[in-house]
Each structure stands twice: as C-alpha cells, then as structure tokens.
Short mmCIF file of C-alpha atoms in Angstrom, two decimals:
data_model
loop_
_atom_site.label_atom_id
_atom_site.label_comp_id
_atom_site.label_asym_id
_atom_site.label_seq_id
_atom_site.Cartn_x
_atom_site.Cartn_y
_atom_site.Cartn_z
CA UNK A 197 -0.28 -0.13 0.07
CA UNK A 198 1.31 3.63 -0.90
CA UNK A 199 0.56 6.59 0.48
CA UNK A 200 -1.18 9.56 -2.21
CA UNK A 201 0.66 12.43 -0.55
CA UNK A 202 -0.61 15.89 -1.74
CA UNK A 203 0.76 18.17 0.86
CA UNK A 204 -1.45 20.55 1.73
CA UNK A 205 -1.41 24.51 3.12
CA UNK A 206 -1.02 23.01 6.72
CA UNK A 207 1.94 20.32 5.13
CA UNK A 208 4.23 23.27 3.83
CA UNK A 209 3.37 25.40 6.63
CA UNK A 210 4.54 22.72 9.28
CA UNK A 211 7.63 22.38 7.06
CA UNK A 212 8.58 26.11 7.20
CA UNK A 213 8.05 26.01 10.80
CA UNK A 214 10.44 23.12 11.33
CA UNK A 215 13.08 25.01 8.64
CA UNK A 216 12.85 27.88 11.45
CA UNK A 217 12.75 26.01 14.03
CA UNK A 218 16.00 23.86 13.14
CA UNK A 219 17.49 27.59 12.32
CA UNK A 220 16.94 28.72 15.86
CA UNK A 221 18.36 25.19 17.14
CA UNK A 222 21.47 25.45 15.10
CA UNK A 223 21.94 28.97 16.75
CA UNK A 224 22.46 28.23 20.88
CA UNK A 225 23.32 31.62 22.01
CA UNK A 226 19.82 32.87 20.08
CA UNK A 227 19.25 34.35 16.71
CA UNK A 228 17.86 37.46 15.56
CA UNK A 229 14.64 37.93 12.93
CA UNK A 230 17.36 39.06 10.34
CA UNK A 231 19.68 36.00 10.29
CA UNK A 232 16.18 33.68 10.71
CA UNK A 233 15.25 35.53 7.29
CA UNK A 234 18.89 35.34 5.42
CA UNK A 235 19.32 31.82 6.45
CA UNK A 236 15.48 30.27 6.20
CA UNK A 237 14.86 32.46 2.97
CA UNK A 238 11.71 33.16 4.64
CA UNK A 239 9.82 36.48 4.08
CA UNK A 240 9.37 38.64 6.79
CA UNK A 241 5.46 38.55 7.36
CA UNK A 242 5.80 34.54 6.75
CA UNK A 243 8.45 34.48 9.24
CA UNK A 244 6.75 36.48 11.45
CA UNK A 245 3.39 34.69 11.23
CA UNK A 246 5.98 31.34 11.76
CA UNK A 247 7.35 32.53 14.67
CA UNK A 248 4.70 33.64 16.36
CA UNK A 249 2.99 30.05 16.30
CA UNK A 250 6.04 28.92 16.92
CA UNK A 251 6.19 30.78 20.58
CA UNK A 252 2.77 29.97 21.10
CA UNK A 253 3.41 26.58 20.93
CA UNK A 254 6.32 26.65 23.11
CA UNK A 255 9.08 26.05 20.61
CA UNK A 256 11.03 28.94 20.57
CA UNK A 257 11.22 31.74 23.13
CA UNK A 258 12.42 35.26 22.67
CA UNK A 259 15.12 36.69 24.50
CA UNK A 260 15.19 40.06 25.93
CA UNK A 261 17.93 41.68 23.31
CA UNK A 262 15.20 39.97 20.51
CA UNK A 263 16.89 37.47 19.85
CA UNK A 264 15.08 33.77 19.64
CA UNK A 265 16.32 30.36 21.26
CA UNK A 266 14.39 26.97 21.83
CA UNK A 267 11.96 26.30 24.17
CA UNK A 268 10.82 24.04 26.61
CA UNK A 269 8.38 21.89 24.54
CA UNK A 270 10.93 21.40 21.82
CA UNK A 271 13.53 20.48 24.78
CA UNK A 272 10.97 18.01 25.68
CA UNK A 273 10.19 16.63 22.46
CA UNK A 274 13.76 16.37 21.68
CA UNK A 275 14.58 13.90 24.36
CA UNK A 276 15.20 10.15 23.44
CA UNK A 277 14.03 9.96 26.84
CA UNK A 278 10.07 10.24 27.64
CA UNK A 279 9.56 11.23 23.69
CA UNK A 280 6.32 9.83 23.28
CA UNK A 281 4.84 10.49 26.70
CA UNK A 282 6.28 14.31 25.92
CA UNK A 283 4.33 14.06 22.22
CA UNK A 284 1.07 12.77 23.55
CA UNK A 285 0.80 15.37 26.11
CA UNK A 286 1.97 17.94 23.33
CA UNK A 287 -0.81 16.91 20.69
CA UNK A 288 -3.22 16.91 23.64
CA UNK A 289 -3.21 20.13 24.90
CA UNK A 290 -3.22 21.49 21.48
CA UNK A 291 -6.25 19.64 20.96
CA UNK A 292 -7.84 20.82 23.77
CA UNK A 293 -6.97 23.93 22.72
CA UNK A 294 -8.57 23.49 19.09
CA UNK A 295 -11.86 21.95 20.75
CA UNK A 296 -12.06 24.91 22.45
CA UNK A 297 -11.41 27.30 19.30
CA UNK A 298 -13.30 25.57 17.24
CA UNK A 299 -16.38 24.90 19.72
CA UNK A 300 -16.66 20.87 18.81
CA UNK A 301 -15.15 17.81 19.61
CA UNK A 302 -12.08 17.35 17.76
CA UNK A 303 -9.95 13.70 17.09
CA UNK A 304 -6.54 12.97 15.90
CA UNK A 305 -6.34 9.69 13.78
CA UNK A 306 -3.93 7.23 11.99
CA UNK A 307 -4.17 4.17 9.33
CA UNK A 308 -2.24 1.61 11.09
CA UNK A 309 -1.72 -2.05 9.70
CA UNK A 310 -4.73 -1.46 7.23
CA UNK A 311 -7.00 -0.20 10.16
CA UNK A 312 -8.56 2.90 11.26
CA UNK A 313 -7.66 4.17 14.92
CA UNK A 314 -8.59 6.81 16.61
CA UNK A 315 -5.61 7.68 18.92
CA UNK A 316 -6.29 10.59 20.93
CA UNK A 317 -9.08 13.49 21.18
CA UNK A 318 -10.43 16.50 23.18
CA UNK A 319 -13.92 16.82 24.42
CA UNK A 320 -15.94 18.03 27.28
CA UNK A 321 -19.66 18.18 28.30
CA UNK A 322 -20.23 21.24 26.17
CA UNK A 323 -19.00 19.60 23.21
CA UNK A 324 -19.76 15.68 23.94
CA UNK A 325 -17.36 13.50 21.30
CA UNK A 326 -19.78 10.61 18.65
CA UNK A 327 -21.08 7.73 20.48
CA UNK A 328 -19.15 5.52 18.59
CA UNK A 329 -22.37 2.62 17.92
CA UNK A 330 -20.58 1.13 15.23
CA UNK A 331 -17.20 0.49 15.60
CA UNK A 332 -14.81 3.20 13.86
CA UNK A 333 -12.47 0.39 12.40
CA UNK A 334 -15.59 -1.21 10.61
CA UNK A 335 -17.04 2.29 9.43
CA UNK A 336 -14.51 4.31 7.24
CA UNK A 337 -16.88 3.93 4.56
CA UNK A 338 -19.21 6.49 6.61
CA UNK A 339 -17.21 8.64 8.51
CA UNK A 340 -15.16 11.75 7.85
CA UNK A 341 -12.08 10.38 10.04
CA UNK A 342 -12.52 7.15 7.74
CA UNK A 343 -12.80 9.07 4.15
CA UNK A 344 -10.29 11.70 4.98
CA UNK A 345 -7.22 8.83 5.57
CA UNK A 346 -9.03 6.77 3.31
CA UNK A 347 -8.36 9.22 0.64
CA UNK A 348 -4.23 9.04 1.38
CA UNK A 349 -4.54 5.31 0.18
CA UNK A 350 -3.55 4.71 -3.16
CA UNK A 351 -6.61 2.77 -5.40
CA UNK A 352 -5.29 -0.42 -4.50
CA UNK A 353 -4.63 0.55 -0.67
CA UNK A 354 -9.07 2.16 -0.82
CA UNK A 355 -9.83 -1.41 -2.49
CA UNK A 356 -8.18 -3.96 0.01
CA UNK A 357 -9.31 -1.64 2.77
CA UNK A 358 -13.10 -2.57 1.67
CA UNK A 359 -12.88 -5.75 0.74
CA UNK A 360 -12.10 -6.45 4.40
CA UNK A 361 -14.81 -3.91 5.39
CA UNK A 362 -17.79 -4.00 3.36
CA UNK A 363 -19.31 -0.86 3.34
CA UNK A 364 -22.53 -0.86 5.38
CA UNK A 365 -25.51 1.33 5.68
CA UNK A 366 -25.65 2.94 8.75
CA UNK A 367 -28.18 5.53 7.84
CA UNK A 368 -30.14 6.46 4.54
CA UNK A 369 -27.36 9.00 3.71
CA UNK A 370 -24.44 5.95 3.82
CA UNK A 371 -22.54 5.22 0.52
CA UNK A 372 -22.65 1.41 0.50
CA UNK A 373 -21.90 1.50 -3.61
CA UNK A 374 -17.94 0.52 -3.86
CA UNK A 375 -17.89 1.78 -7.13
CA UNK A 376 -19.25 5.42 -5.73
CA UNK A 377 -17.75 5.23 -2.83
CA UNK A 378 -14.01 5.19 -4.62
CA UNK A 379 -14.97 7.45 -7.25
CA UNK A 380 -15.95 10.18 -4.20
CA UNK A 381 -12.83 9.56 -2.78
CA UNK A 382 -10.69 9.84 -5.77
CA UNK A 383 -11.95 13.36 -6.84
CA UNK A 384 -11.73 14.51 -3.17
CA UNK A 385 -9.44 17.42 -3.15
CA UNK A 386 -6.54 17.31 -0.65
CA UNK A 387 -6.85 21.00 0.36
CA UNK A 388 -11.11 20.65 1.19
CA UNK A 389 -12.39 18.97 4.55
CA UNK A 390 -13.92 16.03 4.03
CA UNK A 391 -17.49 15.80 5.40
CA UNK A 392 -19.58 13.28 6.64
CA UNK A 393 -23.39 14.55 6.47
CA UNK A 394 -25.30 12.46 8.71
CA UNK A 395 -23.58 9.51 7.41
CA UNK A 396 -22.27 7.88 9.78
CA UNK A 397 -24.73 8.87 12.93
CA UNK A 398 -28.34 10.47 12.31
CA UNK A 399 -27.99 13.91 14.32
CA UNK A 400 -24.22 14.42 13.99
CA UNK A 401 -22.03 15.91 11.76
CA UNK A 402 -18.30 15.56 11.38
CA UNK A 403 -15.59 17.40 9.07
CA UNK A 404 -11.42 15.74 8.78
CA UNK A 405 -8.89 17.33 7.00
CA UNK A 406 -5.12 15.33 5.67
CA UNK A 407 -2.59 14.81 8.41
CA UNK A 408 -0.03 12.84 6.99
CA UNK A 409 3.39 12.76 9.11
CA UNK A 410 5.60 10.25 7.67
CA UNK A 411 4.43 6.97 5.75
CA UNK A 412 1.67 7.05 8.03
CA UNK A 413 -1.44 8.64 6.60
CA UNK A 414 -3.78 10.54 9.34
CA UNK A 415 -6.03 13.00 10.16
CA UNK A 416 -7.71 15.64 12.01
CA UNK A 417 -11.12 15.73 12.72
CA UNK A 418 -14.45 17.30 14.69
CA UNK A 419 -17.90 16.66 15.18
CA UNK A 420 -20.99 18.66 15.86
CA UNK A 421 -24.42 17.92 16.34
CA UNK A 422 -26.53 18.19 14.10
CA UNK A 423 -28.41 21.59 15.38
CA UNK A 424 -24.91 23.78 14.90
CA UNK A 425 -24.76 21.84 11.52
CA UNK A 426 -24.79 25.76 10.19
CA UNK A 427 -21.55 25.97 11.64
CA UNK A 428 -19.55 23.05 10.37
CA UNK A 429 -18.05 24.98 7.38
CA UNK A 430 -16.80 27.52 9.05
CA UNK A 431 -15.55 24.87 11.99
CA UNK A 432 -13.52 22.99 9.06
CA UNK A 433 -11.82 25.92 7.62
CA UNK A 434 -10.54 26.79 11.44
CA UNK A 435 -9.66 22.68 11.88
CA UNK A 436 -7.33 23.23 8.40
CA UNK A 437 -5.97 26.33 9.55
CA UNK A 438 -5.05 24.71 12.81
CA UNK A 439 -3.85 21.51 11.23
CA UNK A 440 0.47 22.76 10.90
CA UNK A 441 1.09 22.98 14.92
CA UNK A 442 0.14 19.20 15.37
CA UNK A 443 1.92 18.21 12.02
CA UNK A 444 5.11 20.26 13.19
CA UNK A 445 4.18 18.33 16.41
CA UNK A 446 4.54 14.77 15.21
CA UNK A 447 7.72 15.97 12.24
CA UNK A 448 10.24 16.77 15.54
#
C-alpha cells in the first residue's frame, strides 16, 4: 500500500516552521529575525507568522534582546527519554485548545496496519464526542475520519480496505456502493475538508482534514450535533488552518 501524499497548506506551514526551528536550534546563543530570514529564505511576513506560532507552542522563546532560542516544548520533544509521553501530552494540549477555539469535539486519527485508529481526542460536556455505536474500524466508508484516511491511500489501498470492511448501511445517507465511494474518494481535493453529513450517525455531522506525517496517513477531525450543522464548514476551515502545529509536533 502506498500513500497518495498531496501536500496541503498546513503541510507547507509545518515544513517552513520546522526549517525555522532547526535554524534556531543551530544558534545555541540566540538568533535574530534578520539572520533567520537570511538562513531560511523566508519573507518577513511569513517568518513573523511562523515565529508567532512557534512561540505560542513553546517551541521557541524570545530573549530580552529580541533573539530567539529553543523553548521548553522543543527540549521535551527532542529528548529520547520520555519522547512518546511528551508528544502525547503536547498533542493533547493542542487538541484541547483547538476544541475550545472551534467549539467542537476534535479527534486525531491514524491509519495503522490497515485499520482506522482514533489515537487521541478532546471533548467536554459542551462539546461531546461522537457516540461510537459502530466501531470506527469497520465504518471508514461512513465517517469523515475514515474517508479522509482512505483518500490518502492509493487506489489499491482503498480497494483492499473496502474488501476487508464491506460498506454497510448505517443511515439513509450512507454510501454502500464500492464504485460510488471509490469515485468520491478519488475526486476529493486534499485541500478541502471531507464531510460526513449524518452518514455515520443520525443527528451528527463531522469534518476531517489530512494530517500525513512520514509514511503514515493521519487526519484531524471534528464533530458537531446536527443543530450546529450551520457551523460545520466554518469550523472545518478553522480545523484546516490550525493543523500545522499538530503536524509540526509529529515531525519533531
């Protein structure tokens, strides 16, 4: 199985941010904006935006003289000892903040060993998570999470998944035709969020955006009750814009 990796805006932002972070890390005593711009080749406006994000995520700190050095989060993730725990904590912190900013439950998922796995999520009493009434591993054809992950596979990878997990009708909106589903997945632009409009569960709408890190397909998703469906596209766009910090964390 191969990934159909088509870089999104968030992917490019994460790559640029990683370049800035690596440059800062090389200058152990600090580096100013001018030198960062020269070494990274980034314009002033772009660099300012990335530095703002890196400071918010505690990957860099600004000294009193204006120079930048690596921050506490970078130190924790850069350590071999405890890296996995530090990464999980960092991702959870970002998911919690994203949940509050978009006003929806949010989910981090990966496609591992041929199966859909929701690895972390952030919900609250005001933003409840989806009731998993059918195991997400067996319902990729109907969920925004599953469809987003499947779009990142090549054609044979999708066919293999559907052969192992036959599309079942979960609601009146569920697509159960392999041919139609494969056609929809192939036509899905990587820059546009994948939607689930009551295909998995009546009364729930969802959206997901790709979050491919390395050789593993991943996605970032959100869910809303049907009465908040009018907010779905706006929330999905916000999800797309805020995927870069998660991609960066996975890349460090």
